[in-house]
Amino acid sequence: MTQPNGPVPRPGILDIAAYVGGEHAGHIRLASNEGALGPSPKAVEAYQRAAAELHRYPDGGASALRKAIAGRYGLDAERIVCGAGSDELISLLIRAYAGPGDEVLYSQHGFLMYPIGAKSVGATPVQAPETNLTTDVDALLAHVTPRTKLVFVANPNNPTGTYITAEEMARLHAGLPSNVVLVIDAAYAEYMNHNDYSAGQDLVDRFPNVVMARTFSKIYALGSLRLGWAYCPAGIADVLNRVRGPFNVSAAAQAAGVAAIGDTDFIERSRAHNTQWREWFAGEVTALGLTIHPSVTNFILVDFAGQTPGKDDAEAARQFLKGRGILVRQMPAYGLPSCLRVSIGTEAEMREVVTALKDFLAA
């Protein structure tokens, strides 16, 4: 908090509601969409080997990591920029392309870092309404003005778990002015198995104003290392490399990332586990009489609206679960106060959550 007569930050900074992550003090932590099976053992081994070189600066260009990413996804390594989580890349994009008087457009229930990033540079965040908790392309296009500099679409979206098709994303891009940057935040793309979906690399390859952002924090389960990447047109990659820190990704994170992305068998097991227990959990919670919003990700949005008085309170349910040592995510900051977001964990964890919800509703 700014002290009386002390330094005064730029206008708008104190209007930012600081991002609050998921809680940590519980024996079942399902508040942050972390990988249920943890990281690949190969990634852990690579991280441990990196300990012997802690006195060395990392490769500032993350060359080996970019090459590994490019090989895994069929991309041009020269157009990949790595960052300290996709959060950093989102912030860098906003910092590079928006400022006072500009607008940053995003979907109603989109990631909180979009408006936070906009306010941090003096730009105005603009929220477009969704339809059935899903990004509405027409609503986004209707909110574009001459001041719009960036449009962020999380696809699939956190916290709703919904997605729009490749066709709809292409329609959104086609409706944008050429000077507007479309940022497709595909943090949960690895969980997708729908033929009508694209993470966005096709648009990046065709147009100079599309960026695809990805992360190692979800299915790769390297959240603590803060590792993300963006696939960009050459011009935007050049801009990001000019504004990022010279050593923004640690050597240990780079080594773990290379190993993680190469362990395809482990990723397939993680994806299969997630699909199985997401569907099981959705069925069990629906049977309890709660509303489940369908998800294609590694979390489920549980809605308590419409329950009997006293059981229609998502915060009361969250506190009840917390009393059992189960941490899930509250949603008021996303405009969804009747909901809780529950990450998909291990079999034992998901069974315990269902038991706790049943006990809450019966109490």
C-alpha positions as CSV (number, residue, x, y, z in Angstrom):
1,M,0.0,0.0,0.0
2,T,1.3,3.5,-0.9
3,Q,2.5,5.4,2.2
4,P,1.4,9.0,2.8
5,N,3.8,11.4,1.1
6,G,5.6,8.4,-0.4
7,P,6.1,7.4,-4.1
8,V,2.9,7.5,-6.1
9,P,2.4,4.8,-8.8
10,R,1.1,5.6,-12.3
11,P,-2.7,6.3,-12.5
12,G,-4.6,3.0,-12.6
13,I,-2.1,0.8,-10.8
14,L,-4.0,1.0,-7.5
15,D,-7.2,0.1,-9.3
16,I,-5.9,-3.3,-10.0
17,A,-7.3,-6.1,-7.9
18,A,-4.2,-8.3,-7.3
19,Y,-4.4,-11.8,-8.7
20,V,-4.9,-14.4,-6.0
21,G,-3.9,-17.9,-6.8
22,G,-5.3,-21.1,-5.5
23,E,-4.6,-22.0,-1.8
24,H,-1.8,-24.4,-0.9
25,A,-2.4,-25.5,2.7
26,G,-4.4,-28.7,2.2
27,H,-3.7,-32.4,1.7
28,I,-5.8,-32.4,-1.5
29,R,-4.9,-29.4,-3.7
30,L,-7.4,-29.1,-6.5
31,A,-7.5,-25.3,-6.8
32,S,-4.9,-24.5,-9.5
33,N,-5.5,-27.0,-12.4
34,E,-2.1,-28.7,-11.8
35,G,-1.3,-32.0,-13.5
36,A,-2.8,-34.9,-11.5
37,L,0.1,-37.3,-12.0
38,G,2.8,-34.7,-11.4
39,P,5.7,-34.2,-13.9
40,S,7.3,-36.7,-16.1
41,P,10.1,-38.6,-14.2
42,K,12.4,-37.7,-17.1
43,A,11.7,-34.0,-16.4
44,V,12.5,-34.5,-12.7
45,E,15.8,-36.2,-13.6
46,A,16.7,-33.4,-16.0
47,Y,15.9,-30.8,-13.4
48,Q,18.1,-32.6,-10.8
49,R,21.0,-32.8,-13.3
50,A,20.8,-29.0,-13.8
51,A,21.7,-28.5,-10.2
52,A,25.3,-28.9,-10.9
53,E,25.3,-25.9,-13.2
54,L,23.5,-23.4,-10.9
55,H,26.4,-21.0,-11.1
56,R,25.9,-20.6,-14.9
57,Y,23.6,-18.2,-16.7
58,P,21.0,-20.0,-18.8
59,D,20.9,-19.9,-22.5
60,G,19.1,-16.6,-23.1
61,G,17.6,-17.8,-26.3
62,A,16.3,-21.1,-24.9
63,S,17.7,-22.7,-28.1
64,A,17.3,-26.4,-27.1
65,L,13.9,-25.9,-25.7
66,R,12.6,-24.0,-28.7
67,K,14.0,-26.8,-30.9
68,A,12.2,-29.4,-28.8
69,I,8.9,-27.5,-28.9
70,A,9.3,-27.0,-32.7
71,G,9.9,-30.7,-33.3
72,R,7.0,-31.8,-31.1
73,Y,4.4,-29.5,-32.7
74,G,5.8,-29.0,-36.2
75,L,6.7,-25.3,-35.8
76,D,9.4,-22.9,-36.8
77,A,11.8,-22.7,-33.9
78,E,12.8,-19.1,-34.9
79,R,9.3,-17.9,-34.2
80,I,9.0,-19.4,-30.7
81,V,9.6,-17.2,-27.7
82,C,9.9,-18.7,-24.3
83,G,8.9,-17.1,-21.1
84,A,8.5,-17.4,-17.3
85,G,5.1,-19.0,-17.8
86,S,2.6,-17.9,-20.4
87,D,1.7,-15.2,-17.9
88,E,4.9,-13.3,-18.7
89,L,4.3,-13.6,-22.4
90,I,0.7,-12.2,-22.0
91,S,2.1,-9.3,-20.0
92,L,4.9,-8.7,-22.6
93,L,2.4,-8.6,-25.5
94,I,0.2,-6.1,-23.7
95,R,3.2,-4.0,-22.7
96,A,4.5,-4.0,-26.3
97,Y,1.2,-3.3,-28.1
98,A,-1.0,-1.3,-25.7
99,G,-0.8,1.7,-23.5
100,P,-2.9,4.7,-22.3
101,G,-5.9,5.3,-24.4
102,D,-5.8,1.8,-25.9
103,E,-8.2,-1.1,-25.3
104,V,-7.6,-4.7,-24.6
105,L,-10.6,-6.9,-25.4
106,Y,-11.3,-10.3,-23.9
107,S,-14.2,-12.6,-23.2
108,Q,-16.4,-12.2,-20.1
109,H,-15.1,-15.1,-18.1
110,G,-11.5,-15.0,-19.5
111,F,-8.3,-15.3,-17.5
112,L,-7.9,-12.5,-15.0
113,M,-4.4,-11.7,-16.2
114,Y,-5.8,-10.0,-19.3
115,P,-7.5,-7.1,-17.5
116,I,-4.7,-7.0,-14.9
117,G,-2.1,-6.7,-17.7
118,A,-4.1,-4.0,-19.5
119,K,-4.5,-1.9,-16.4
120,S,-0.8,-2.2,-15.6
121,V,0.1,-0.3,-18.8
122,G,-2.7,2.2,-18.5
123,A,-4.9,0.6,-21.2
124,T,-8.6,-0.1,-20.7
125,P,-9.7,-3.7,-20.4
126,V,-13.0,-4.3,-22.3
127,Q,-15.1,-7.4,-21.5
128,A,-17.4,-8.9,-24.2
129,P,-20.3,-11.1,-22.9
130,E,-20.4,-14.8,-23.4
131,T,-23.2,-17.2,-24.5
132,N,-23.7,-20.2,-22.3
133,L,-20.3,-19.6,-20.7
134,T,-18.6,-19.8,-24.1
135,T,-16.7,-17.2,-26.0
136,D,-19.1,-15.4,-28.3
137,V,-17.4,-14.3,-31.6
138,D,-20.1,-11.9,-32.6
139,A,-20.0,-10.2,-29.1
140,L,-16.2,-9.8,-29.3
141,L,-16.4,-8.3,-32.8
142,A,-19.2,-5.9,-31.7
143,H,-16.9,-4.6,-29.0
144,V,-13.9,-3.8,-31.3
145,T,-13.3,-0.1,-31.6
146,P,-10.5,2.0,-33.2
147,R,-8.8,1.9,-29.8
148,T,-8.7,-2.0,-29.7
149,K,-5.0,-3.2,-29.8
150,L,-5.3,-6.8,-28.6
151,V,-8.0,-9.4,-28.4
152,F,-7.4,-12.3,-25.9
153,V,-9.3,-15.6,-26.3
154,A,-8.5,-18.5,-23.9
155,N,-9.3,-21.6,-25.9
156,P,-10.2,-23.8,-24.1
157,N,-11.2,-21.3,-21.5
158,N,-10.4,-21.2,-17.8
159,P,-12.5,-21.3,-15.7
160,T,-15.5,-22.3,-17.8
161,G,-13.9,-25.3,-19.5
162,T,-15.6,-24.5,-22.9
163,Y,-14.0,-23.9,-26.3
164,I,-14.8,-22.5,-29.7
165,T,-14.0,-24.3,-33.0
166,A,-11.3,-23.6,-35.4
167,E,-13.9,-22.3,-37.8
168,E,-15.2,-19.8,-35.2
169,M,-11.7,-18.7,-34.3
170,A,-10.9,-18.1,-38.0
171,R,-14.2,-16.1,-38.3
172,L,-13.1,-14.0,-35.3
173,H,-9.8,-13.2,-36.9
174,A,-11.3,-12.4,-40.2
175,G,-13.5,-9.8,-38.6
176,L,-10.6,-8.0,-36.8
177,P,-8.7,-5.1,-38.3
178,S,-5.2,-6.0,-39.4
179,N,-3.5,-3.9,-36.8
180,V,-5.2,-5.8,-33.9
181,V,-3.3,-8.7,-32.4
182,L,-5.3,-11.8,-31.7
183,V,-3.8,-13.8,-28.9
184,I,-5.0,-17.4,-28.6
185,D,-4.2,-18.6,-25.1
186,A,-4.2,-22.4,-25.6
187,A,-2.9,-23.4,-22.1
188,Y,-5.2,-26.4,-22.1
189,A,-4.8,-27.5,-25.7
190,E,-3.1,-30.8,-24.8
191,Y,-6.3,-32.0,-23.2
192,M,-8.3,-31.6,-26.4
193,N,-9.4,-34.5,-28.6
194,H,-12.0,-32.8,-30.7
195,N,-11.5,-32.8,-34.5
196,D,-13.1,-29.3,-34.9
197,Y,-10.5,-27.7,-32.6
198,S,-7.2,-26.0,-33.4
199,A,-4.8,-24.5,-30.9
200,G,-4.1,-21.7,-33.4
201,Q,-0.8,-22.4,-35.0
202,D,-2.5,-22.5,-38.4
203,L,-3.6,-18.9,-38.1
204,V,-0.1,-17.9,-36.8
205,D,1.4,-19.4,-40.0
206,R,-1.0,-17.5,-42.2
207,F,-1.3,-14.1,-40.7
208,P,1.1,-11.4,-39.2
209,N,-1.3,-10.5,-36.3
210,V,-2.0,-13.8,-34.5
211,V,-0.1,-15.3,-31.5
212,M,-0.6,-18.7,-29.9
213,A,0.4,-18.9,-26.2
214,R,1.1,-22.2,-24.5
215,T,2.3,-23.4,-21.1
216,F,4.2,-26.2,-19.4
217,S,2.1,-25.7,-16.2
218,K,-0.9,-27.9,-17.0
219,I,-0.5,-31.4,-18.7
220,Y,3.3,-31.1,-18.4
221,A,2.9,-30.4,-14.6
222,L,5.8,-28.0,-14.3
223,G,3.9,-25.1,-12.7
224,S,6.6,-24.4,-10.1
225,L,9.2,-23.8,-12.8
226,R,7.2,-21.0,-14.5
227,L,7.7,-22.1,-18.1
228,G,5.6,-21.0,-21.1
229,W,6.0,-20.3,-24.8
230,A,4.5,-18.3,-27.6
231,Y,4.4,-19.1,-31.4
232,C,4.4,-15.9,-33.3
233,P,4.7,-14.2,-36.7
234,A,8.4,-13.2,-37.2
235,G,7.6,-9.6,-36.5
236,I,5.9,-10.2,-33.2
237,A,8.6,-12.7,-32.1
238,D,11.2,-10.0,-32.8
239,V,9.3,-7.5,-30.6
240,L,8.9,-10.0,-27.7
241,N,12.6,-10.8,-27.8
242,R,13.4,-7.0,-27.6
243,V,11.2,-6.5,-24.5
244,R,11.7,-9.7,-22.5
245,G,14.5,-10.1,-19.9
246,P,17.8,-11.5,-21.3
247,F,17.6,-14.6,-19.1
248,N,13.9,-14.9,-18.4
249,V,13.8,-18.7,-18.4
250,S,16.0,-20.6,-15.9
251,A,18.4,-23.3,-17.1
252,A,16.6,-25.8,-14.9
253,A,13.3,-25.0,-16.4
254,Q,14.7,-25.3,-19.9
255,A,16.2,-28.7,-19.1
256,A,13.0,-30.0,-17.6
257,G,10.9,-28.6,-20.4
258,V,13.0,-30.4,-23.0
259,A,12.7,-33.7,-21.2
260,A,9.0,-33.3,-20.5
261,I,8.0,-32.5,-24.1
262,G,9.9,-35.6,-25.2
263,D,8.1,-38.0,-22.9
264,T,5.1,-38.6,-25.1
265,D,4.1,-41.8,-23.3
266,F,3.8,-40.0,-20.0
267,I,1.7,-37.2,-21.6
268,E,-0.6,-39.8,-23.1
269,R,-1.1,-41.4,-19.7
270,S,-1.8,-38.1,-18.2
271,R,-4.4,-37.2,-20.8
272,A,-6.1,-40.6,-20.5
273,H,-6.2,-40.3,-16.7
274,N,-7.7,-36.8,-16.9
275,T,-10.4,-37.9,-19.4
276,Q,-11.4,-40.9,-17.3
277,W,-11.7,-39.1,-14.0
278,R,-13.2,-35.9,-15.3
279,E,-16.0,-37.9,-16.8
280,W,-16.4,-40.0,-13.7
281,F,-16.4,-36.9,-11.4
282,A,-19.0,-35.1,-13.7
283,G,-21.3,-38.1,-13.5
284,E,-21.0,-38.5,-9.7
285,V,-21.5,-34.8,-9.0
286,T,-24.5,-34.6,-11.4
287,A,-26.0,-37.6,-9.5
288,L,-25.8,-35.5,-6.3
289,G,-28.1,-33.0,-7.9
290,L,-25.5,-30.3,-8.6
291,T,-25.0,-28.6,-12.0
292,I,-21.9,-29.5,-13.9
293,H,-20.8,-27.2,-16.8
294,P,-19.3,-29.5,-19.4
295,S,-15.5,-29.2,-19.7
296,V,-12.8,-30.2,-22.2
297,T,-10.0,-29.4,-19.8
298,N,-8.5,-30.7,-16.5
299,F,-11.1,-29.1,-14.3
300,I,-14.9,-29.0,-13.8
301,L,-17.0,-26.0,-12.9
302,V,-19.6,-27.0,-10.3
303,D,-22.6,-24.8,-9.9
304,F,-24.5,-24.6,-6.6
305,A,-27.3,-22.3,-7.8
306,G,-30.8,-23.7,-7.4
307,Q,-29.9,-25.9,-4.4
308,T,-32.0,-25.8,-1.2
309,P,-31.4,-22.8,1.0
310,G,-28.1,-23.2,2.8
311,K,-26.8,-25.6,0.1
312,D,-26.9,-23.0,-2.7
313,D,-23.8,-21.2,-1.3
314,A,-20.6,-22.1,-3.1
315,E,-18.5,-20.3,-0.5
316,A,-20.1,-22.4,2.2
317,A,-19.3,-25.5,0.2
318,R,-15.7,-24.4,-0.3
319,Q,-15.2,-23.8,3.4
320,F,-16.7,-27.2,4.2
321,L,-14.3,-28.9,1.7
322,K,-11.4,-26.9,3.1
323,G,-12.3,-28.2,6.6
324,R,-11.7,-31.7,5.1
325,G,-8.3,-30.5,3.8
326,I,-9.7,-30.2,0.2
327,L,-8.8,-27.0,-1.6
328,V,-10.9,-25.9,-4.6
329,R,-11.1,-22.6,-6.3
330,Q,-13.7,-19.8,-5.6
331,M,-15.1,-18.0,-8.6
332,P,-16.4,-14.5,-7.6
333,A,-13.5,-12.8,-9.3
334,Y,-14.6,-14.4,-12.6
335,G,-18.2,-13.3,-12.2
336,L,-19.3,-16.8,-11.3
337,P,-20.0,-16.6,-7.5
338,S,-22.3,-19.6,-7.5
339,C,-19.6,-21.9,-8.8
340,L,-16.5,-23.7,-7.6
341,R,-13.8,-24.9,-10.0
342,V,-12.4,-28.3,-9.1
343,S,-9.2,-29.6,-10.8
344,I,-9.0,-33.2,-11.7
345,G,-6.7,-35.0,-9.4
346,T,-5.9,-38.7,-8.7
347,E,-8.6,-41.3,-8.3
348,A,-8.4,-41.2,-4.5
349,E,-8.6,-37.4,-4.5
350,M,-11.7,-37.3,-6.8
351,R,-13.5,-40.0,-4.7
352,E,-12.8,-38.0,-1.5
353,V,-14.2,-34.8,-3.1
354,V,-17.4,-36.6,-4.1
355,T,-17.8,-38.0,-0.6
356,A,-17.2,-34.5,0.9
357,L,-19.7,-32.9,-1.4
358,K,-22.3,-35.6,-0.5
359,D,-21.7,-34.9,3.2
360,F,-22.0,-31.1,2.6
361,L,-25.4,-31.5,0.9
362,A,-26.6,-33.9,3.5
363,A,-25.5,-31.8,6.5
